[in-house]
Tab-separated table of C-alpha atoms and ligand atoms in Angstrom:
chain	number	residue	atom	x	y	z
A	15	MET	CA	64.119	-120.665	27.998
A	16	SER	CA	61.989	-122.811	30.648
A	17	SER	CA	59.203	-121.244	32.266
A	18	GLN	CA	58.642	-123.783	35.130
A	19	LYS	CA	61.451	-122.587	36.799
A	20	PRO	CA	61.877	-118.847	37.718
A	21	SER	CA	65.041	-116.405	37.966
A	22	LEU	CA	66.783	-115.699	40.680
A	23	VAL	CA	65.941	-112.320	39.792
A	24	ASP	CA	61.868	-113.542	39.210
A	25	SER	CA	61.830	-115.033	42.612
A	26	ILE	CA	62.161	-112.221	44.303
A	27	PHE	CA	60.502	-109.926	42.289
A	28	GLN	CA	57.257	-109.884	40.647
A	29	ASP	CA	57.024	-106.837	38.654
A	30	ASP	CA	59.070	-105.917	35.327
A	31	GLU	CA	59.105	-102.539	37.162
A	32	GLN	CA	61.833	-103.973	39.804
A	33	GLU	CA	63.730	-105.510	37.161
A	34	ALA	CA	64.489	-102.180	35.879
A	35	PHE	CA	68.293	-102.034	37.337
A	36	ARG	CA	68.525	-104.466	34.381
A	37	ASP	CA	68.485	-102.045	31.760
A	38	HIS	CA	71.097	-100.053	33.288
A	39	ILE	CA	74.631	-100.380	35.290
A	40	GLY	CA	74.206	-98.645	38.364
A	41	THR	CA	77.357	-96.284	37.977
A	42	VAL	CA	75.285	-94.096	35.253
A	43	ASP	CA	72.229	-92.179	35.935
A	44	SER	CA	69.487	-91.846	33.285
A	45	ALA	CA	70.888	-88.946	31.516
A	46	GLY	CA	74.185	-90.785	30.882
A	47	LYS	CA	76.437	-89.138	33.354
A	48	ARG	CA	78.864	-91.305	35.100
A	49	ILE	CA	77.885	-92.099	38.669
A	50	TRP	CA	80.746	-91.679	40.996
A	51	VAL	CA	81.285	-94.794	43.376
A	52	TYR	CA	82.250	-93.581	47.094
A	53	PRO	CA	81.811	-97.439	49.041
A	54	LYS	CA	82.129	-98.010	52.752
A	55	LYS	CA	85.507	-99.344	53.879
A	56	PRO	CA	84.667	-102.780	54.721
A	57	GLU	CA	86.417	-105.046	57.527
A	58	GLY	CA	85.841	-108.460	58.564
A	59	PHE	CA	86.499	-111.923	58.055
A	60	PHE	CA	86.769	-111.681	54.016
A	61	THR	CA	88.078	-108.403	54.257
A	62	LYS	CA	91.219	-109.860	56.183
A	63	TRP	CA	92.214	-112.721	54.898
A	64	ARG	CA	92.180	-110.791	51.298
A	65	ASP	CA	93.688	-108.233	52.700
A	66	ILE	CA	96.462	-110.932	53.307
A	67	VAL	CA	96.234	-112.736	49.725
A	68	SER	CA	96.944	-109.042	48.607
A	69	ILE	CA	100.028	-109.171	50.000
A	70	ILE	CA	101.395	-112.153	49.174
A	71	LEU	CA	100.053	-112.202	45.427
A	72	LEU	CA	101.585	-108.200	45.135
A	73	ILE	CA	105.052	-109.435	46.937
A	74	ALA	CA	105.026	-111.892	44.568
A	75	LEU	CA	104.229	-109.692	41.653
A	76	PHE	CA	107.021	-107.539	42.281
A	77	GLY	CA	109.174	-109.579	43.808
A	78	MET	CA	109.720	-112.518	41.139
A	79	PRO	CA	110.894	-109.987	38.421
A	80	PHE	CA	114.459	-110.050	40.225
A	81	ILE	CA	114.305	-114.054	40.504
A	82	ARG	CA	116.989	-115.327	38.182
A	83	ILE	CA	117.145	-119.078	37.911
A	84	ASP	CA	120.414	-120.188	36.247
A	85	GLY	CA	120.740	-116.819	35.494
A	86	GLU	CA	117.470	-116.345	33.492
A	87	PRO	CA	114.844	-114.428	34.831
A	88	LEU	CA	111.293	-116.466	36.487
A	89	PHE	CA	109.700	-114.977	33.990
A	90	LEU	CA	110.020	-112.950	30.450
A	91	LEU	CA	107.858	-112.414	28.201
A	92	ASN	CA	109.605	-110.471	25.439
A	93	ILE	CA	107.730	-110.137	22.400
A	94	LEU	CA	109.841	-107.460	21.120
A	95	GLU	CA	112.584	-109.436	21.014
A	96	ARG	CA	110.839	-112.449	20.740
A	97	ARG	CA	112.576	-114.226	23.789
A	98	PHE	CA	110.022	-115.992	26.403
A	99	VAL	CA	111.257	-117.189	30.001
A	100	LEU	CA	109.166	-119.347	32.159
A	101	PHE	CA	110.293	-120.498	35.276
A	102	GLY	CA	113.376	-119.945	34.085
A	103	GLN	CA	113.013	-122.044	31.155
A	104	PRO	CA	113.894	-120.060	27.725
A	105	PHE	CA	111.806	-120.393	24.974
A	106	THR	CA	111.859	-119.591	21.207
A	107	PRO	CA	109.376	-118.731	18.545
A	108	GLN	CA	109.763	-122.580	17.781
A	109	ASP	CA	107.909	-123.232	20.582
A	110	PHE	CA	104.942	-121.249	19.866
A	111	HIS	CA	102.648	-123.990	19.851
A	112	LEU	CA	103.350	-124.742	23.055
A	113	PHE	CA	102.382	-121.327	24.163
A	114	VAL	CA	99.191	-121.838	21.918
A	115	PHE	CA	98.406	-125.004	24.052
A	116	ALA	CA	98.821	-122.917	27.452
A	117	MET	CA	96.468	-120.289	26.296
A	118	ILE	CA	93.744	-123.157	25.337
A	119	THR	CA	94.597	-124.927	28.670
A	120	MET	CA	94.165	-121.660	30.246
A	121	ILE	CA	91.123	-120.281	28.690
A	122	VAL	CA	89.488	-123.689	29.090
A	123	PHE	CA	90.390	-123.498	32.847
A	124	ILE	CA	88.995	-120.401	33.707
A	125	ILE	CA	85.903	-121.653	31.714
A	126	LEU	CA	85.814	-124.666	34.093
A	127	PHE	CA	86.674	-122.697	37.297
A	128	THR	CA	84.145	-120.268	37.139
A	129	VAL	CA	81.388	-122.813	35.778
A	130	VAL	CA	81.683	-124.309	39.402
A	131	PHE	CA	83.587	-121.412	41.639
A	132	GLY	CA	81.551	-117.842	39.811
A	133	ARG	CA	83.907	-115.292	39.761
A	134	ILE	CA	86.330	-115.826	42.899
A	135	PHE	CA	89.391	-115.167	40.354
A	136	CYS	CA	87.783	-111.294	40.200
A	137	GLY	CA	87.466	-111.029	44.206
A	138	TRP	CA	90.551	-112.559	45.478
A	139	ILE	CA	93.636	-112.897	42.431
A	140	CYS	CA	92.463	-110.138	39.774
A	141	PRO	CA	95.133	-107.263	39.392
A	142	GLN	CA	92.702	-105.118	38.948
A	143	THR	CA	90.582	-105.748	42.076
A	144	ILE	CA	93.754	-106.230	43.821
A	145	PHE	CA	95.568	-102.592	42.997
A	146	MET	CA	92.307	-100.975	43.461
A	147	GLU	CA	90.762	-102.275	46.445
A	148	ASN	CA	93.880	-102.619	48.319
A	149	VAL	CA	95.966	-100.483	47.313
A	150	PHE	CA	94.654	-97.396	45.257
A	151	ARG	CA	91.217	-97.420	47.824
A	152	LYS	CA	93.535	-97.709	51.007
A	153	ILE	CA	95.407	-94.586	49.944
A	154	GLU	CA	92.082	-93.294	49.466
A	155	TYR	CA	90.455	-93.910	53.174
A	156	TRP	CA	94.276	-92.581	54.698
A	157	ILE	CA	94.415	-89.565	52.925
A	158	GLU	CA	90.547	-88.952	52.415
A	159	GLY	CA	88.698	-90.783	55.433
A	160	ASP	CA	85.538	-93.375	54.495
A	161	ALA	CA	82.573	-92.799	51.700
A	162	ASN	CA	80.956	-89.912	53.936
A	163	ALA	CA	83.981	-87.820	54.157
A	164	GLN	CA	85.065	-88.834	50.371
A	165	LYS	CA	81.670	-86.509	49.139
A	166	ARG	CA	81.675	-84.248	51.647
A	167	LEU	CA	85.523	-83.133	50.558
A	168	ASN	CA	84.252	-83.555	46.954
A	169	ALA	CA	81.524	-81.158	47.516
A	170	ALA	CA	83.922	-78.663	49.840
A	171	LYS	CA	85.015	-75.408	47.964
A	172	TRP	CA	88.840	-75.822	46.898
A	173	ASP	CA	91.038	-74.348	50.316
A	174	GLY	CA	94.479	-75.459	51.074
A	175	LYS	CA	93.377	-78.311	53.143
A	176	LYS	CA	91.441	-79.385	50.162
A	177	ALA	CA	94.387	-78.987	47.782
A	178	TRP	CA	96.724	-80.539	50.168
A	179	LYS	CA	94.346	-83.984	50.236
A	180	LYS	CA	93.639	-83.780	46.667
A	181	GLY	CA	97.284	-83.126	46.014
A	182	LEU	CA	98.712	-85.621	48.034
A	183	LYS	CA	96.476	-88.167	46.502
A	184	TYR	CA	96.728	-88.177	42.660
A	185	THR	CA	100.963	-88.012	44.008
A	186	LEU	CA	100.535	-91.216	45.396
A	187	PHE	CA	98.752	-92.639	42.969
A	188	PHE	CA	100.724	-91.371	40.099
A	189	ALA	CA	103.695	-92.609	42.418
A	190	VAL	CA	102.512	-96.000	42.423
A	191	SER	CA	101.218	-96.210	38.945
A	192	TRP	CA	104.733	-95.729	37.619
A	193	VAL	CA	106.038	-98.764	40.621
A	194	ILE	CA	103.277	-100.991	38.487
A	195	ALA	CA	104.416	-99.831	35.203
A	196	ASN	CA	108.170	-100.650	35.700
A	197	THR	CA	107.252	-103.855	37.666
A	198	PHE	CA	105.007	-104.880	34.460
A	199	LEU	CA	107.965	-103.665	31.575
A	200	ALA	CA	110.127	-105.756	34.263
A	201	TYR	CA	108.763	-108.525	32.482
A	202	ILE	CA	109.150	-107.597	29.383
A	203	ILE	CA	112.417	-106.162	29.000
A	204	GLY	CA	113.722	-107.461	32.260
A	205	SER	CA	114.729	-105.996	35.457
A	206	ASP	CA	118.286	-105.514	34.490
A	207	GLN	CA	117.151	-103.308	31.512
A	208	VAL	CA	114.574	-101.146	33.490
A	209	ILE	CA	116.903	-100.576	36.428
A	210	GLN	CA	119.425	-99.065	33.856
A	211	ILE	CA	116.550	-97.291	32.172
A	212	ILE	CA	115.937	-95.631	35.512
A	213	SER	CA	119.455	-95.464	36.858
A	214	GLU	CA	121.199	-93.960	33.743
A	215	PRO	CA	120.830	-90.261	31.597
A	216	ILE	CA	117.239	-90.099	30.432
A	217	SER	CA	119.057	-89.347	27.084
A	218	MET	CA	120.601	-92.135	27.117
A	219	HIS	CA	116.874	-94.184	26.803
A	220	VAL	CA	114.972	-92.034	25.540
A	221	GLY	CA	112.276	-94.664	24.007
A	222	GLY	CA	112.403	-96.694	27.331
A	223	PHE	CA	111.867	-93.517	29.541
A	224	ILE	CA	108.657	-92.349	26.882
A	225	ALA	CA	107.348	-95.965	27.018
A	226	MET	CA	107.752	-96.196	31.024
A	227	LEU	CA	105.490	-92.637	31.378
A	228	ILE	CA	102.749	-94.029	28.988
A	229	PHE	CA	102.429	-96.764	30.826
A	230	SER	CA	102.757	-95.018	34.361
A	231	GLY	CA	100.088	-93.104	32.842
A	232	VAL	CA	97.818	-95.946	31.489
A	233	PHE	CA	97.853	-97.240	35.577
A	234	TYR	CA	97.332	-94.199	36.429
A	235	PHE	CA	94.208	-93.329	34.649
A	236	VAL	CA	92.993	-96.583	35.311
A	237	PHE	CA	93.134	-96.100	38.900
A	238	ALA	CA	92.262	-92.434	39.435
A	239	TYR	CA	89.704	-92.425	37.140
A	240	MET	CA	88.160	-95.296	35.259
A	241	ARG	CA	88.607	-97.663	38.812
A	242	GLU	CA	84.928	-99.952	38.452
A	243	GLN	CA	84.576	-99.221	34.882
A	244	VAL	CA	87.380	-101.581	33.912
A	245	CYS	CA	85.104	-104.657	35.243
A	246	LEU	CA	81.824	-103.311	33.966
A	247	VAL	CA	82.429	-102.342	31.034
A	248	VAL	CA	85.996	-102.987	29.496
A	249	CYS	CA	86.420	-106.771	31.180
A	250	PRO	CA	85.865	-109.789	28.406
A	251	TYR	CA	85.892	-112.043	31.598
A	252	GLY	CA	83.344	-109.764	33.571
A	253	ARG	CA	81.255	-110.094	30.016
A	254	LEU	CA	81.343	-113.509	29.700
A	255	GLN	CA	79.986	-114.377	32.976
A	256	GLY	CA	76.142	-114.375	31.545
A	257	VAL	CA	77.131	-117.963	29.160
A	258	LEU	CA	79.827	-119.266	32.127
A	259	LEU	CA	77.509	-118.857	35.137
A	260	ASP	CA	74.858	-121.270	35.696
A	261	ARG	CA	72.766	-122.080	38.372
A	262	ASP	CA	75.677	-124.455	40.419
A	263	SER	CA	78.316	-121.866	40.380
A	264	ILE	CA	78.657	-120.903	43.486
A	265	VAL	CA	78.595	-117.080	43.681
A	266	VAL	CA	78.669	-114.369	46.326
A	267	ALA	CA	74.447	-114.408	46.933
A	268	TYR	CA	72.030	-113.129	48.697
A	269	ASP	CA	69.605	-115.871	50.219
A	270	PHE	CA	66.248	-114.335	49.639
A	271	VAL	CA	64.505	-117.265	50.984
A	272	ARG	CA	65.558	-115.783	54.149
A	273	GLY	CA	66.202	-112.332	53.846
A	274	GLU	CA	62.681	-111.591	52.387
A	275	PRO	CA	60.188	-110.269	52.906
A	276	ARG	CA	62.875	-107.702	54.220
A	277	THR	CA	61.608	-105.293	56.453
A	278	ARG	CA	62.645	-102.291	58.196
A	279	ILE	CA	63.140	-102.679	62.272
A	280	LYS	CA	63.425	-100.020	64.995
A	281	LYS	CA	66.330	-100.995	67.446
A	282	ALA	CA	63.950	-100.748	70.486
A	283	LYS	CA	61.748	-103.298	68.369
A	284	LEU	CA	63.964	-105.876	67.470
A	285	ALA	CA	63.341	-108.304	70.381
A	286	GLU	CA	59.909	-108.085	70.190
A	287	THR	CA	60.575	-109.437	65.857
A	288	LEU	CA	62.606	-112.310	67.961
A	289	THR	CA	59.614	-113.840	69.803
A	290	GLU	CA	57.706	-117.355	68.394
A	291	ASP	CA	54.096	-115.540	68.049
A	292	ALA	CA	55.792	-112.550	66.023
A	293	PRO	CA	54.518	-111.917	62.403
A	294	LYS	CA	57.189	-114.120	59.795
A	295	ILE	CA	59.285	-111.404	58.988
A	296	GLY	CA	62.949	-111.951	56.586
A	297	ASP	CA	65.695	-111.285	57.797
A	298	CYS	CA	66.870	-108.701	55.919
A	299	ILE	CA	66.574	-105.610	57.945
A	300	ASP	CA	66.863	-103.266	54.332
A	301	CYS	CA	69.794	-101.193	56.133
A	302	LYS	CA	71.359	-100.871	52.712
A	303	LEU	CA	74.882	-101.695	54.068
A	304	CYS	CA	75.525	-104.002	51.464
A	305	VAL	CA	75.051	-101.440	48.700
A	306	GLN	CA	77.083	-99.266	50.332
A	307	VAL	CA	80.058	-101.087	50.921
A	308	CYS	CA	80.051	-102.000	47.093
A	309	PRO	CA	82.733	-100.959	44.885
A	310	THR	CA	80.741	-101.598	41.786
A	311	GLY	CA	77.093	-99.750	42.787
A	312	ILE	CA	75.088	-102.534	43.155
A	313	ASP	CA	72.711	-103.859	45.339
A	314	ILE	CA	73.344	-107.909	45.596
A	315	ARG	CA	69.816	-108.169	46.779
A	316	ASN	CA	68.658	-107.814	43.226
A	317	GLY	CA	70.278	-111.323	42.616
A	318	THR	CA	73.293	-112.253	40.577
A	319	GLN	CA	74.775	-109.524	38.603
A	320	LEU	CA	77.232	-108.936	35.990
A	321	GLU	CA	79.037	-106.017	37.949
A	322	CYS	CA	79.386	-107.959	40.952
A	323	ILE	CA	82.946	-109.070	41.557
A	324	ASN	CA	82.816	-111.246	43.792
A	325	CYS	CA	84.716	-108.772	46.566
A	326	THR	CA	82.829	-109.725	49.509
A	327	ALA	CA	82.468	-106.794	51.173
A	328	CYS	CA	78.940	-107.051	51.372
A	329	ILE	CA	79.304	-110.484	53.298
A	330	ASP	CA	81.037	-109.223	55.304
A	331	VAL	CA	79.074	-105.964	56.376
A	332	CYS	CA	75.890	-108.044	56.065
A	333	ASP	CA	77.166	-110.331	58.913
A	334	ALA	CA	78.202	-107.853	61.258
A	335	VAL	CA	74.329	-106.792	60.657
A	336	MET	CA	73.293	-110.013	61.327
A	337	ASP	CA	75.122	-109.909	64.460
A	338	LYS	CA	73.844	-107.065	65.545
A	339	VAL	CA	70.332	-108.260	65.404
A	340	ASP	CA	70.923	-111.625	66.524
A	341	ARG	CA	70.067	-113.866	63.500
A	342	PRO	CA	72.212	-115.787	61.539
A	343	ARG	CA	75.219	-115.134	59.918
A	344	GLY	CA	75.245	-116.054	55.983
A	345	LEU	CA	72.461	-114.244	54.838
A	346	ILE	CA	75.233	-113.261	52.450
A	347	ARG	CA	77.392	-115.840	51.687
A	348	TYR	CA	79.415	-117.738	49.013
A	349	ASP	CA	76.913	-120.278	47.485
A	350	SER	CA	74.820	-121.400	44.725
A	351	TYR	CA	71.198	-120.349	42.913
A	352	ASN	CA	70.160	-123.843	43.565
A	353	THR	CA	71.228	-124.091	47.115
A	354	ILE	CA	69.533	-121.357	47.860
A	355	ALA	CA	66.140	-121.799	46.168
A	356	GLU	CA	65.837	-125.304	46.377
A	357	GLY	CA	67.957	-126.295	49.094
A	358	LYS	CA	69.970	-129.202	47.008
A	359	LYS	CA	73.345	-129.617	48.208
A	360	ARG	CA	75.511	-129.153	45.781
A	361	ARG	CA	76.595	-131.048	42.734
A	362	PHE	CA	78.985	-131.852	40.191
A	363	THR	CA	77.162	-131.597	36.943
A	364	THR	CA	77.800	-132.988	33.640
A	365	ARG	CA	78.823	-129.920	32.576
A	366	MET	CA	81.323	-129.553	34.981
A	367	ALA	CA	82.590	-133.120	34.803
A	368	ALA	CA	83.187	-132.674	30.482
A	369	TYR	CA	85.276	-129.337	31.227
A	370	SER	CA	86.988	-131.096	33.778
A	371	ILE	CA	88.077	-134.362	31.385
A	372	VAL	CA	88.820	-131.482	28.636
A	373	LEU	CA	90.475	-129.274	30.616
A	374	LEU	CA	92.835	-132.528	31.918
A	375	LEU	CA	93.798	-133.981	28.611
A	376	LEU	CA	94.612	-130.270	27.704
A	377	ILE	CA	97.057	-130.246	31.165
A	378	GLY	CA	98.404	-134.188	29.820
A	379	LEU	CA	99.097	-132.683	26.430
A	380	GLU	CA	100.845	-129.481	27.579
A	381	VAL	CA	102.717	-131.291	29.871
A	382	PHE	CA	104.053	-134.461	27.502
A	383	LEU	CA	104.865	-131.419	24.910
A	384	ILE	CA	107.497	-129.361	27.306
A	385	ASN	CA	109.105	-132.138	28.254
A	386	HIS	CA	109.507	-133.734	24.760
A	387	ARG	CA	110.413	-130.329	23.891
A	388	SER	CA	114.304	-130.688	22.157
A	389	GLN	CA	116.350	-128.576	23.879
A	390	ILE	CA	118.425	-128.006	20.790
A	391	GLU	CA	116.370	-127.029	17.665
A	392	THR	CA	118.299	-127.449	13.904
A	393	LEU	CA	116.631	-126.698	10.358
A	394	ILE	CA	118.711	-127.663	7.437
A	395	LEU	CA	117.542	-126.929	4.226
A	396	ARG	CA	118.710	-127.430	0.999
A	397	THR	CA	119.953	-123.873	-1.050
A	398	PRO	CA	116.597	-122.565	-2.651
A	399	GLY	CA	117.412	-122.239	-6.538
A	400	MET	CA	120.549	-124.560	-6.384
A	401	ARG	CA	120.723	-127.568	-7.968
A	402	TYR	CA	123.310	-130.054	-7.709
A	403	GLN	CA	126.779	-129.483	-8.161
A	404	LYS	CA	129.776	-131.951	-10.078
A	405	VAL	CA	132.719	-132.244	-7.830
A	406	ASP	CA	133.986	-135.186	-9.923
A	407	ASP	CA	133.315	-138.044	-12.100
A	408	GLU	CA	131.809	-140.075	-9.527
A	409	HIS	CA	131.325	-137.286	-6.870
A	410	LEU	CA	127.735	-134.878	-6.234
A	411	SER	CA	127.279	-131.984	-4.085
A	412	ASN	CA	124.583	-130.093	-3.035
A	413	LEU	CA	124.736	-127.186	-0.831
A	414	TYR	CA	122.574	-126.757	2.351
A	415	ASN	CA	121.572	-124.082	5.147
A	416	TYR	CA	121.472	-124.251	8.335
A	417	GLU	CA	119.579	-123.176	11.393
A	418	VAL	CA	120.448	-124.113	15.479
A	419	VAL	CA	118.815	-122.798	18.090
A	420	ASN	CA	119.759	-123.328	21.574
A	421	LYS	CA	116.644	-123.539	24.146
A	422	THR	CA	119.063	-123.675	27.117
A	423	ASN	CA	120.670	-121.655	29.376
A	424	LYS	CA	123.909	-124.044	28.438
A	425	GLU	CA	126.848	-122.388	26.407
A	426	TYR	CA	127.841	-124.820	23.582
A	427	GLN	CA	132.207	-125.013	22.253
A	428	GLN	CA	131.004	-126.647	19.231
A	429	ILE	CA	128.163	-127.810	17.149
A	430	HIS	CA	128.962	-131.093	15.164
A	431	PHE	CA	126.897	-131.976	12.031
A	432	LYS	CA	127.634	-136.008	10.547
A	433	LEU	CA	126.158	-137.694	7.630
A	434	VAL	CA	124.351	-141.692	8.923
A	435	GLU	CA	123.235	-144.216	7.145
A	436	MET	CA	125.512	-143.257	4.073
A	437	ASP	CA	129.012	-142.938	2.997
A	438	GLY	CA	129.439	-139.339	2.155
A	439	GLU	CA	130.854	-135.749	3.377
A	440	ILE	CA	130.163	-132.948	4.938
A	441	LYS	CA	132.175	-129.731	4.278
A	442	LEU	CA	131.254	-126.395	6.507
A	443	VAL	CA	131.393	-123.591	5.025
A	444	GLY	CA	133.569	-121.971	7.668
A	445	LYS	CA	134.299	-122.909	11.039
A	446	GLU	CA	132.153	-125.179	12.987
A	447	PRO	CA	129.416	-123.264	14.845
A	448	THR	CA	129.147	-122.261	18.699
A	449	LEU	CA	125.839	-121.802	20.564
A	450	GLY	CA	125.375	-119.027	23.558
A	451	LYS	CA	122.593	-119.384	26.021
A	452	SER	CA	119.215	-119.140	24.660
A	453	GLY	CA	121.227	-118.442	21.034
A	454	GLN	CA	121.126	-119.258	17.716
A	455	ALA	CA	123.741	-119.850	14.865
A	456	SER	CA	123.257	-120.006	10.952
A	457	GLY	CA	125.382	-121.238	8.241
A	458	SER	CA	125.956	-123.584	5.072
A	459	PHE	CA	127.940	-126.848	4.252
A	460	PHE	CA	128.316	-128.776	1.325
A	461	ILE	CA	127.081	-132.420	1.193
A	462	VAL	CA	129.330	-134.669	-1.323
A	463	LEU	CA	127.809	-138.025	-2.203
A	464	GLU	CA	129.095	-141.084	-4.393
A	465	LYS	CA	126.875	-140.458	-7.705
A	466	ASP	CA	126.709	-144.526	-7.353
A	467	ASP	CA	124.745	-144.250	-4.195
A	468	LEU	CA	121.768	-142.209	-6.078
A	469	HIS	CA	118.314	-143.702	-7.124
A	470	GLY	CA	117.094	-140.622	-8.850
A	471	GLN	CA	116.427	-136.811	-8.430
A	472	LYS	CA	115.508	-136.928	-4.792
A	473	ASN	CA	117.492	-138.973	-2.171
A	474	PRO	CA	116.538	-138.535	1.709
A	475	ILE	CA	119.518	-138.787	3.663
A	476	PHE	CA	120.340	-138.222	7.122
A	477	ILE	CA	122.060	-135.409	9.382
A	478	GLU	CA	123.145	-136.662	13.235
A	479	VAL	CA	123.664	-132.834	14.787
A	480	TYR	CA	126.430	-133.252	18.190
A	481	ALA	CA	126.461	-130.166	20.820
A	482	ASP	CA	130.152	-130.452	22.797
A	483	GLY	CA	129.734	-134.200	21.201
A	484	GLU	CA	126.409	-135.447	22.750
A	485	LEU	CA	123.829	-136.537	20.085
A	486	ILE	CA	120.951	-133.745	20.202
A	487	GLU	CA	118.891	-134.738	16.935
A	488	LYS	CA	118.441	-136.466	13.821
A	489	VAL	CA	117.186	-134.517	11.519
A	490	LYS	CA	115.725	-136.099	7.651
A	491	THR	CA	116.718	-133.953	4.420
A	492	ASN	CA	116.847	-134.780	0.727
A	493	PHE	CA	119.502	-134.416	-1.604
A	494	MET	CA	119.227	-133.944	-5.226
A	495	GLY	CA	120.640	-135.780	-7.893
A	496	PRO	CA	119.815	-136.076	-11.236
A	497	ILE	CA	117.092	-138.143	-13.096
A	498	LYS	CA	117.800	-141.450	-13.561
B	517	SF4	S1	73.851	-105.697	54.839
B	517	SF4	FE1	72.337	-107.447	54.816
B	517	SF4	S2	70.542	-106.988	56.153
B	517	SF4	FE2	71.623	-104.692	55.295
B	517	SF4	S3	70.017	-104.624	53.272
B	517	SF4	FE3	71.885	-105.856	52.978
B	517	SF4	S4	71.394	-107.894	53.096
B	517	SF4	FE4	70.022	-106.800	54.122
B	518	SF4	S1	77.588	-107.366	45.598
B	518	SF4	FE1	78.938	-107.627	46.961
B	518	SF4	S2	80.472	-108.845	46.283
B	518	SF4	FE2	79.757	-108.212	44.984
B	518	SF4	S3	80.739	-106.191	44.034
B	518	SF4	FE3	79.433	-105.703	45.369
B	518	SF4	S4	80.101	-105.876	47.494
B	518	SF4	FE4	81.315	-106.737	46.214
């Protein structure tokens, strides 16, 4: 580690004692007991825009399971039946490599995005933050009031009023958890199935009903009890911040150059601090409102911390304070360490460039693979354990198994196999197969060839596959003959 460059925290604090906050998380006391966080209700520019973005994302999340494209859902991730639909396009287990590439692309994207923009994802897009801060917390504020009223209610003795408020809150929490659980279930088994489970007698869908209850219980536990602990101790993305963020990453940051030395001032003496000959003091008036609004219970003035989910509440509250004390807004803002500490302009670093190139290559490869994905995939294999059979003195036959997978929403009435580049005959066992939407067909056929056309034990042959008269693919396989 470089000894010249102080860390963000070093630049604010000079002794170890003041770094003690890094030894524990802010929501656990010295006895290891959880400290319940009662964040003050935030309001301001960023809060308003986060509300708007949340509403749009919530509408999208709850609405998407009901959108159909050519009869297929927009998204379906049915792991149980191995049925996957992305943007209305069915994907089969044969497309697994596309999923692997998509996952790698997504991970690289997350890394790149985090290097450049820090944890903006957590504050603006993450479902955990959106549900916690914009749904459950809002219900809580509505029923129990702001932070102080909540503390008072929790400390109060049980009476009718407390029982009513707590009962109403937790009933609504469970109802919302149930809606969320059903929505997530709709992404797995499809909205039609979820509606069936809800509308038909429980006895007809015992498994589905139990799944609904379990999902609802998990969401209820997360939002009623776990809350910020999910971000602090469970979420792997949060744990990765230490290696992803650098001094050029944009984070919610306190401008310690401008803010220090923080100085408490009385309203009556405010004017004196603004005169030209007043002693130099920092812009932070140490009101601690930024700590009081923080849903993860941290003090952003200590520097970038893993617990910060970039919710922007501290930016809004500090801007309101700055307005009141006639100082410029932005003491807490989206910015990078280097910009604050050294007044440098933001720059596009080598790491950002390298990540961008890798990301573009991966996206290009993914688009190429999806565009060249076969609509119908055929697998033709010689039946294991079978040798060639003698048909007559001049002809031999081999038995093959075939499997045709339809990756489209179309139905095909006739799948036809044609031997090419060689004289011979394909004799199907049974009728020509048909293919339903996203369905598959399997069966067997014999291939009969003239002995004289064979060169030895292994003879490559080619079979064209036609779906309703349209050539779909050309498959290579082998014909087994006698040793020559
Ligand atoms: S809200 Fe602003 S002024 Fe108040 S303590 Fe936080 S940083 Fe300082
Ligand atoms: S430090 Fe600020 S942005 Fe980070 S979680 Fe707390 S209130 Fe939100």
